[in-house]
Amino acid sequence: MPTTTPLVWEATIALIIGLLAFDYFFHVRKAHAPGLREAAIWSALYIGIALLFGVVVWIWGGRDMGAEYFAGYITEKALSVDNVFVFLVIMSSFQVPRESQQKVLLFGITFALIARTVFILLGAALIDRFAWVFYLFGLALLITAGNLLAPDDHDADRPNVVVRMVRRMFHASPHYDGDRLFTTWQGKRALTPMLLVMLAIGGTDILFAFDSIPAIFGLTQNVFIVFTATAFSLLGLRQLYFLVGGLLERLVYLSIGLAAILGFIGIKLVLHALHENNLPFINDGEPVTVIEVSTWTSLVVIVAILLVTVAASLWSPKGKAKVAVSTLRAKVADYLSLSPETPPVVRRAVFADMSAAQKRVDALEPKFKAMVHRADVLQYDLERAHQVHAAATASPPQPSDLGLPPPPHGDDGDRPR
């Protein structure tokens, strides 16, 4: 395996920084909501750059190094899709205007890249000094895999702990002021919800780093591969968010698939730790003869799990129900984020989209309506949107009852959101 020279590192870091800078100066400086065509083109471009980089690694570093990169990239990309789920929840809970969401996402990606670089360097230093760290990494992934199987993993309240603390400590405005981070409210300088949502996404990025970094170290200990696979999996995440949006909810078995992948890598790490064992209370400090899983086997298993997960999800009627509900939540949030100065033609168009999404939820079978998570919140927001529209257009209020049953007591299980 060739040595990664300082020149290679410098060129790679310059490429990644250049892509981030390009994103900022050409895409998010002017607030706008990208259309499907724009998001699709740029998503394909970033994935193409990542794959092309993998081909270069394959040619330069050999088959094994190339396989390590692609196994790491695919795993990290799958985990980054889970990031998008939580980003959707955060954006919805803060009712971020759609045209401002790009800047929030780019901040999240940049913060995630910095945080994960720190974790990568720390992880590499620990691995270099203590072989038993693989036991800890393996155990962490097995615990994470178990947590992914727990119901309602993506809790809208979980990322807001930091935000609640900031709100207690600082003066915060409840209203957006464009994409500004600070504004004047009640006669004093105040934080805007834009800054708070950035803090919420930054906090979740740190939590995700605890999952993703042990996962990729379970596939390769080459720091260059760990860093580049992680970086390229994050680049393009902004475009992926707008390309698929609520359709990600269709992947109803994604948590099971990710749990299987992390569980597999966790077992692989424990086996590797046993093979390199030097803990005195295990086999008298001697290495244990165990099967070690090759990189190629890991690549095949990861790809197979993802293909089965996607195929099973696409055939699921529950996935269609989740798409309908999540789309309605997004449309309601879009309408409630409109300012009083919004032109009537724009207001009517957004309301029409929301009404169409409402009809799709109305048409769901009762068994799927009974599974809707936080149905009371959705019903309340929908009624508020109809009241606002009636007041803004001086028109009679339309029916806004979805016919959703009250949420049952106890565990709400795996419900469409």
Short mmCIF file of C-alpha atoms in Angstrom, two decimals:
data_model
loop_
_atom_site.label_atom_id
_atom_site.label_comp_id
_atom_site.label_asym_id
_atom_site.label_seq_id
_atom_site.Cartn_x
_atom_site.Cartn_y
_atom_site.Cartn_z
CA MET A 1 0.00 0.00 0.00
CA PRO A 2 1.56 3.34 -1.07
CA THR A 3 2.47 6.00 1.45
CA THR A 4 0.14 8.98 1.56
CA THR A 5 2.53 11.91 1.11
CA PRO A 6 1.91 15.44 2.42
CA LEU A 7 1.31 16.53 -1.19
CA VAL A 8 -1.54 14.01 -1.55
CA TRP A 9 -3.07 15.18 1.73
CA GLU A 10 -2.79 18.85 0.72
CA ALA A 11 -4.34 18.27 -2.71
CA THR A 12 -7.22 16.25 -1.21
CA ILE A 13 -7.97 18.81 1.52
CA ALA A 14 -7.81 21.62 -1.07
CA LEU A 15 -10.34 19.73 -3.23
CA ILE A 16 -12.75 19.27 -0.31
CA ILE A 17 -12.44 22.89 0.85
CA GLY A 18 -12.88 24.04 -2.75
CA LEU A 19 -16.13 22.06 -3.09
CA LEU A 20 -17.47 23.52 0.16
CA ALA A 21 -16.49 27.05 -0.91
CA PHE A 22 -18.14 26.52 -4.30
CA ASP A 23 -21.31 25.41 -2.53
CA TYR A 24 -21.35 28.54 -0.39
CA PHE A 25 -20.47 31.18 -2.98
CA PHE A 26 -22.59 29.83 -5.85
CA HIS A 27 -25.55 28.17 -4.12
CA VAL A 28 -26.41 29.46 -0.67
CA ARG A 29 -25.32 33.11 -0.64
CA LYS A 30 -28.66 33.97 -2.21
CA ALA A 31 -31.46 32.23 -0.31
CA HIS A 32 -33.62 30.04 -2.55
CA ALA A 33 -35.24 26.62 -2.52
CA PRO A 34 -33.64 24.44 -5.25
CA GLY A 35 -35.99 22.66 -7.61
CA LEU A 36 -35.96 18.95 -8.33
CA ARG A 37 -33.88 19.34 -11.49
CA GLU A 38 -31.21 21.47 -9.77
CA ALA A 39 -31.00 19.09 -6.80
CA ALA A 40 -30.79 16.02 -9.08
CA ILE A 41 -27.99 17.50 -11.22
CA TRP A 42 -25.86 18.54 -8.28
CA SER A 43 -26.49 15.30 -6.35
CA ALA A 44 -25.34 13.30 -9.38
CA LEU A 45 -22.28 15.55 -9.72
CA TYR A 46 -21.17 15.12 -6.10
CA ILE A 47 -21.73 11.36 -6.17
CA GLY A 48 -19.82 11.22 -9.46
CA ILE A 49 -16.89 13.13 -7.93
CA ALA A 50 -16.85 10.73 -4.96
CA LEU A 51 -16.90 7.67 -7.23
CA LEU A 52 -14.22 9.15 -9.51
CA PHE A 53 -12.05 9.80 -6.46
CA GLY A 54 -12.54 6.14 -5.49
CA VAL A 55 -11.37 5.04 -8.93
CA VAL A 56 -8.25 7.19 -8.53
CA VAL A 57 -7.62 5.60 -5.10
CA TRP A 58 -8.11 2.14 -6.66
CA ILE A 59 -5.58 2.83 -9.44
CA TRP A 60 -3.10 4.56 -7.14
CA GLY A 61 -3.40 2.41 -4.02
CA GLY A 62 -4.44 -0.97 -5.43
CA ARG A 63 -7.54 -3.15 -5.24
CA ASP A 64 -7.61 -3.53 -1.46
CA MET A 65 -7.27 0.20 -0.81
CA GLY A 66 -9.95 0.90 -3.39
CA ALA A 67 -12.28 -1.65 -1.80
CA GLU A 68 -11.70 -0.05 1.62
CA TYR A 69 -12.65 3.36 0.22
CA PHE A 70 -15.84 2.16 -1.46
CA ALA A 71 -16.90 0.08 1.58
CA GLY A 72 -16.32 3.12 3.81
CA TYR A 73 -18.02 5.54 1.42
CA ILE A 74 -21.12 3.39 0.99
CA THR A 75 -21.43 2.84 4.75
CA GLU A 76 -20.97 6.52 5.58
CA LYS A 77 -23.36 7.55 2.80
CA ALA A 78 -26.02 5.20 4.21
CA LEU A 79 -25.48 6.66 7.68
CA SER A 80 -25.68 10.20 6.24
CA VAL A 81 -29.16 9.35 4.94
CA ASP A 82 -30.07 8.82 8.59
CA ASN A 83 -28.74 12.35 9.18
CA VAL A 84 -31.23 13.62 6.61
CA PHE A 85 -34.09 12.01 8.56
CA VAL A 86 -33.13 13.98 11.66
CA PHE A 87 -32.51 17.16 9.64
CA LEU A 88 -36.08 16.83 8.34
CA VAL A 89 -37.39 16.56 11.91
CA ILE A 90 -35.35 19.57 13.07
CA MET A 91 -36.36 21.73 10.09
CA SER A 92 -40.01 20.84 10.66
CA SER A 93 -39.92 21.51 14.41
CA PHE A 94 -38.31 24.94 13.86
CA GLN A 95 -40.49 25.68 10.81
CA VAL A 96 -37.43 26.87 8.86
CA PRO A 97 -38.47 28.73 5.67
CA ARG A 98 -37.62 26.49 2.73
CA GLU A 99 -35.50 29.13 0.99
CA SER A 100 -33.27 29.39 4.10
CA GLN A 101 -32.78 25.65 4.60
CA GLN A 102 -29.76 25.45 2.28
CA LYS A 103 -27.66 27.69 4.52
CA VAL A 104 -28.61 25.66 7.62
CA LEU A 105 -27.69 22.42 5.87
CA LEU A 106 -24.34 23.74 4.61
CA PHE A 107 -23.48 24.83 8.14
CA GLY A 108 -24.40 21.36 9.40
CA ILE A 109 -22.23 19.69 6.77
CA THR A 110 -19.26 21.96 7.50
CA PHE A 111 -19.60 21.47 11.25
CA ALA A 112 -19.93 17.69 10.78
CA LEU A 113 -16.78 17.59 8.66
CA ILE A 114 -14.79 19.51 11.28
CA ALA A 115 -16.16 17.44 14.19
CA ARG A 116 -15.53 14.13 12.45
CA THR A 117 -12.00 15.14 11.46
CA VAL A 118 -11.27 15.70 15.15
CA PHE A 119 -12.79 12.31 16.02
CA ILE A 120 -10.82 10.62 13.22
CA LEU A 121 -7.51 12.00 14.49
CA LEU A 122 -8.41 11.07 18.06
CA GLY A 123 -9.50 7.58 17.02
CA ALA A 124 -6.33 7.01 14.98
CA ALA A 125 -4.16 8.08 17.93
CA LEU A 126 -6.02 5.73 20.29
CA ILE A 127 -5.79 2.80 17.86
CA ASP A 128 -2.07 3.41 17.39
CA ARG A 129 -1.43 3.25 21.15
CA PHE A 130 -4.11 0.87 22.44
CA ALA A 131 -5.22 -2.16 20.43
CA TRP A 132 -8.03 -2.81 22.95
CA VAL A 133 -9.83 0.30 21.66
CA PHE A 134 -11.33 -2.00 19.01
CA TYR A 135 -13.30 -3.70 21.80
CA LEU A 136 -14.81 -0.33 22.75
CA PHE A 137 -15.56 0.59 19.13
CA GLY A 138 -17.21 -2.77 18.53
CA LEU A 139 -19.30 -2.51 21.69
CA ALA A 140 -20.34 1.06 20.78
CA LEU A 141 -21.56 -0.08 17.35
CA LEU A 142 -23.48 -3.04 18.78
CA ILE A 143 -25.21 -0.71 21.26
CA THR A 144 -25.99 1.75 18.46
CA ALA A 145 -27.41 -1.08 16.34
CA GLY A 146 -29.70 -2.01 19.22
CA ASN A 147 -30.81 1.61 19.64
CA LEU A 148 -31.69 1.84 15.95
CA LEU A 149 -34.10 -1.05 16.42
CA ALA A 150 -35.87 0.76 19.27
CA PRO A 151 -39.17 2.40 18.28
CA ASP A 152 -39.33 6.07 17.35
CA ASP A 153 -35.58 6.54 17.08
CA HIS A 154 -35.87 9.97 15.51
CA ASP A 155 -37.36 11.99 18.32
CA ALA A 156 -37.99 15.62 17.45
CA ASP A 157 -37.22 16.69 21.03
CA ARG A 158 -33.84 14.95 21.31
CA PRO A 159 -31.75 17.51 19.37
CA ASN A 160 -33.31 20.46 21.17
CA VAL A 161 -31.63 19.98 24.57
CA VAL A 162 -28.82 22.37 23.60
CA VAL A 163 -31.35 24.79 22.14
CA ARG A 164 -33.41 24.87 25.33
CA MET A 165 -30.27 25.65 27.33
CA VAL A 166 -29.33 28.48 24.95
CA ARG A 167 -32.84 29.92 25.17
CA ARG A 168 -32.60 30.01 28.96
CA MET A 169 -29.20 31.71 28.90
CA PHE A 170 -29.69 34.21 26.04
CA HIS A 171 -32.38 36.53 24.72
CA ALA A 172 -33.96 34.76 21.72
CA SER A 173 -36.57 35.96 19.24
CA PRO A 174 -39.39 33.59 18.25
CA HIS A 175 -39.43 35.06 14.73
CA TYR A 176 -37.13 34.65 11.72
CA ASP A 177 -35.47 37.72 10.23
CA GLY A 178 -34.57 36.40 6.78
CA ASP A 179 -31.46 34.26 7.19
CA ARG A 180 -29.91 36.51 9.83
CA LEU A 181 -28.49 34.94 12.99
CA PHE A 182 -29.18 38.00 15.17
CA THR A 183 -32.00 40.53 15.21
CA THR A 184 -33.62 43.15 17.44
CA TRP A 185 -36.60 41.96 19.43
CA GLN A 186 -38.34 43.69 22.36
CA GLY A 187 -35.82 46.49 22.03
CA LYS A 188 -32.78 44.23 22.58
CA ARG A 189 -30.34 42.29 20.42
CA ALA A 190 -31.59 38.69 20.23
CA LEU A 191 -30.75 35.34 18.71
CA THR A 192 -32.97 34.29 15.81
CA PRO A 193 -34.43 30.79 15.28
CA MET A 194 -31.94 30.48 12.39
CA LEU A 195 -29.04 30.42 14.86
CA LEU A 196 -30.91 28.04 17.17
CA VAL A 197 -31.62 25.54 14.41
CA MET A 198 -27.94 25.63 13.44
CA LEU A 199 -27.03 24.81 17.03
CA ALA A 200 -29.53 21.94 17.02
CA ILE A 201 -28.07 20.47 13.83
CA GLY A 202 -24.52 20.97 15.11
CA GLY A 203 -25.37 19.10 18.30
CA THR A 204 -26.82 16.15 16.39
CA ASP A 205 -23.75 16.09 14.12
CA ILE A 206 -21.58 15.42 17.18
CA LEU A 207 -23.87 12.55 18.20
CA PHE A 208 -23.68 11.07 14.71
CA ALA A 209 -19.88 11.20 14.82
CA PHE A 210 -19.90 8.72 17.71
CA ASP A 211 -21.65 6.24 15.39
CA SER A 212 -19.99 6.86 12.04
CA ILE A 213 -16.31 7.06 13.02
CA PRO A 214 -16.15 3.67 14.82
CA ALA A 215 -18.07 2.19 11.88
CA ILE A 216 -15.53 3.22 9.27
CA PHE A 217 -12.56 2.33 11.50
CA GLY A 218 -14.10 -1.13 11.54
CA LEU A 219 -13.57 -1.29 7.77
CA THR A 220 -10.13 0.30 7.50
CA GLN A 221 -7.47 1.81 9.76
CA ASN A 222 -6.00 3.88 6.92
CA VAL A 223 -6.57 7.45 8.14
CA PHE A 224 -6.53 8.84 4.59
CA ILE A 225 -9.31 6.45 3.53
CA VAL A 226 -11.29 7.11 6.72
CA PHE A 227 -11.10 10.88 6.18
CA THR A 228 -11.85 10.94 2.45
CA ALA A 229 -14.70 8.41 2.60
CA THR A 230 -16.29 10.40 5.44
CA ALA A 231 -15.79 13.76 3.72
CA PHE A 232 -17.17 12.70 0.34
CA SER A 233 -20.18 11.06 1.99
CA LEU A 234 -21.05 14.41 3.60
CA LEU A 235 -20.49 16.50 0.46
CA GLY A 236 -23.68 16.55 -1.54
CA LEU A 237 -25.84 15.88 1.52
CA ARG A 238 -27.49 19.28 1.03
CA GLN A 239 -28.56 18.39 -2.50
CA LEU A 240 -29.72 14.94 -1.35
CA TYR A 241 -31.99 16.61 1.22
CA PHE A 242 -33.81 18.62 -1.44
CA LEU A 243 -33.80 15.80 -4.00
CA VAL A 244 -35.57 13.22 -1.90
CA GLY A 245 -36.90 15.26 1.05
CA GLY A 246 -39.90 13.53 2.56
CA LEU A 247 -39.49 10.56 0.19
CA LEU A 248 -36.76 9.33 2.53
CA GLU A 249 -39.61 8.41 4.85
CA ARG A 250 -40.48 5.74 2.29
CA LEU A 251 -37.44 3.78 3.47
CA VAL A 252 -39.37 2.32 6.38
CA TYR A 253 -36.81 -0.43 6.97
CA LEU A 254 -33.74 1.81 6.81
CA SER A 255 -33.21 1.64 10.58
CA ILE A 256 -33.23 -2.17 10.41
CA GLY A 257 -30.76 -2.11 7.52
CA LEU A 258 -28.42 0.31 9.28
CA ALA A 259 -28.68 -1.74 12.48
CA ALA A 260 -27.65 -4.84 10.53
CA ILE A 261 -24.68 -3.01 8.96
CA LEU A 262 -23.49 -1.52 12.27
CA GLY A 263 -24.01 -4.85 14.03
CA PHE A 264 -21.96 -6.62 11.35
CA ILE A 265 -19.13 -4.06 11.60
CA GLY A 266 -19.31 -4.22 15.42
CA ILE A 267 -18.81 -8.00 15.34
CA LYS A 268 -15.99 -7.51 12.82
CA LEU A 269 -14.30 -5.07 15.21
CA VAL A 270 -14.60 -7.43 18.18
CA LEU A 271 -13.12 -10.27 16.10
CA HIS A 272 -10.26 -7.99 15.05
CA ALA A 273 -9.71 -6.98 18.69
CA LEU A 274 -9.52 -10.66 19.67
CA HIS A 275 -7.04 -11.29 16.86
CA GLU A 276 -4.85 -8.40 18.15
CA ASN A 277 -5.61 -9.08 21.83
CA ASN A 278 -3.14 -8.01 24.52
CA LEU A 279 -5.51 -7.71 27.48
CA PRO A 280 -4.19 -9.95 30.28
CA PHE A 281 -7.64 -11.18 31.37
CA ILE A 282 -8.44 -12.50 27.86
CA ASN A 283 -6.54 -15.62 26.79
CA ASP A 284 -3.67 -14.66 29.16
CA GLY A 285 -2.90 -11.61 27.05
CA GLU A 286 -2.28 -13.64 23.90
CA PRO A 287 -4.03 -13.15 20.52
CA VAL A 288 -7.10 -15.33 20.04
CA THR A 289 -7.39 -17.42 16.88
CA VAL A 290 -10.61 -16.19 15.25
CA ILE A 291 -11.99 -15.64 11.76
CA GLU A 292 -11.21 -12.19 10.41
CA VAL A 293 -13.64 -10.66 7.93
CA SER A 294 -11.93 -9.31 4.79
CA THR A 295 -12.63 -5.90 3.27
CA TRP A 296 -14.12 -7.51 0.17
CA THR A 297 -16.51 -9.57 2.29
CA SER A 298 -17.50 -6.42 4.17
CA LEU A 299 -18.17 -4.57 0.91
CA VAL A 300 -20.39 -7.37 -0.42
CA VAL A 301 -22.34 -7.70 2.86
CA ILE A 302 -22.92 -3.93 3.15
CA VAL A 303 -24.13 -3.58 -0.44
CA ALA A 304 -26.39 -6.66 -0.10
CA ILE A 305 -27.98 -5.35 3.12
CA LEU A 306 -28.68 -1.95 1.56
CA LEU A 307 -30.21 -3.48 -1.59
CA VAL A 308 -32.51 -5.72 0.47
CA THR A 309 -33.46 -2.77 2.71
CA VAL A 310 -34.36 -0.50 -0.21
CA ALA A 311 -36.24 -3.23 -2.11
CA ALA A 312 -38.29 -4.24 0.95
CA SER A 313 -39.09 -0.60 1.74
CA LEU A 314 -40.24 0.24 -1.80
CA TRP A 315 -42.70 -2.66 -1.76
CA SER A 316 -44.18 -1.62 1.59
CA PRO A 317 -47.65 0.05 1.69
CA LYS A 318 -46.62 1.55 5.03
CA GLY A 319 -43.88 3.41 3.18
CA LYS A 320 -46.46 5.14 0.97
CA ALA A 321 -48.41 6.14 4.08
CA LYS A 322 -45.29 7.61 5.68
CA VAL A 323 -44.59 9.62 2.54
CA ALA A 324 -48.13 11.04 2.56
CA VAL A 325 -47.95 12.05 6.23
CA SER A 326 -44.42 13.50 6.10
CA THR A 327 -45.30 15.45 2.93
CA LEU A 328 -48.34 16.97 4.65
CA ARG A 329 -46.24 17.98 7.66
CA ALA A 330 -43.75 19.68 5.33
CA LYS A 331 -46.49 21.48 3.38
CA VAL A 332 -48.17 22.70 6.58
CA ALA A 333 -44.80 23.98 7.84
CA ASP A 334 -44.19 25.72 4.49
CA TYR A 335 -47.54 27.52 4.74
CA LEU A 336 -47.12 28.55 8.38
CA SER A 337 -43.68 29.98 7.56
CA LEU A 338 -45.17 32.50 5.08
CA SER A 339 -44.88 36.11 6.18
CA PRO A 340 -47.85 38.53 6.19
CA GLU A 341 -46.26 40.28 3.18
CA THR A 342 -46.34 37.13 1.03
CA PRO A 343 -48.03 37.89 -2.34
CA PRO A 344 -51.55 36.41 -2.57
CA VAL A 345 -50.67 34.34 -5.64
CA VAL A 346 -47.79 32.68 -3.79
CA ARG A 347 -49.96 32.13 -0.69
CA ARG A 348 -52.68 30.46 -2.76
CA ALA A 349 -50.16 28.20 -4.51
CA VAL A 350 -48.63 27.03 -1.22
CA PHE A 351 -52.10 26.49 0.25
CA ALA A 352 -53.12 24.44 -2.82
CA ASP A 353 -50.08 22.19 -2.34
CA MET A 354 -51.00 21.75 1.32
CA SER A 355 -54.62 20.93 0.45
CA ALA A 356 -53.52 18.31 -2.09
CA ALA A 357 -51.27 16.70 0.54
CA GLN A 358 -54.16 16.78 3.02
CA LYS A 359 -56.40 14.88 0.57
CA ARG A 360 -53.77 12.14 0.24
CA VAL A 361 -53.70 11.68 4.01
CA ASP A 362 -57.51 11.76 4.12
CA ALA A 363 -57.50 8.83 1.69
CA LEU A 364 -55.27 6.61 3.86
CA GLU A 365 -56.68 3.41 5.29
CA PRO A 366 -57.77 3.67 8.95
CA LYS A 367 -55.00 1.28 10.07
CA PHE A 368 -52.37 3.70 8.73
CA LYS A 369 -54.10 6.74 10.22
CA ALA A 370 -54.02 4.97 13.58
CA MET A 371 -50.22 4.72 13.30
CA VAL A 372 -49.56 8.43 12.66
CA HIS A 373 -47.03 9.77 15.14
CA ARG A 374 -48.13 12.90 17.06
CA ALA A 375 -51.42 13.09 15.21
CA ASP A 376 -52.69 15.77 17.59
CA VAL A 377 -49.80 18.10 16.72
CA LEU A 378 -50.35 17.58 12.99
CA GLN A 379 -54.09 18.23 13.37
CA TYR A 380 -53.46 21.40 15.41
CA ASP A 381 -50.94 22.79 12.90
CA LEU A 382 -53.28 22.02 10.00
CA GLU A 383 -56.21 23.80 11.67
CA ARG A 384 -53.97 26.80 12.38
CA ALA A 385 -52.88 26.91 8.73
CA HIS A 386 -56.51 26.92 7.58
CA GLN A 387 -57.37 29.70 10.05
CA VAL A 388 -54.41 31.81 8.91
CA HIS A 389 -55.37 31.30 5.26
CA ALA A 390 -59.00 32.23 5.91
CA ALA A 391 -57.91 35.43 7.70
CA ALA A 392 -55.32 36.34 5.05
CA THR A 393 -57.66 35.82 2.08
CA ALA A 394 -60.98 36.81 3.71
CA SER A 395 -62.41 33.48 2.64
CA PRO A 396 -64.53 31.05 4.66
CA PRO A 397 -62.44 28.40 6.50
CA GLN A 398 -62.30 24.99 4.85
CA PRO A 399 -62.65 21.67 6.71
CA SER A 400 -59.32 20.69 8.24
CA ASP A 401 -60.20 17.47 10.07
CA LEU A 402 -58.01 14.57 8.95
CA GLY A 403 -60.07 12.05 10.87
CA LEU A 404 -56.98 11.01 12.83
CA PRO A 405 -57.64 9.09 16.04
CA PRO A 406 -56.12 10.35 19.30
CA PRO A 407 -52.66 8.88 19.97
CA PRO A 408 -52.85 5.70 22.08
CA HIS A 409 -51.25 5.51 25.51
CA GLY A 410 -47.88 3.87 25.92
CA ASP A 411 -45.40 2.97 23.22
CA ASP A 412 -46.28 4.40 19.82
CA GLY A 413 -44.20 1.91 17.86
CA ASP A 414 -42.91 2.42 14.32
CA ARG A 415 -45.39 4.99 12.99
CA PRO A 416 -45.50 7.00 9.84
CA ARG A 417 -44.52 10.56 10.65
#
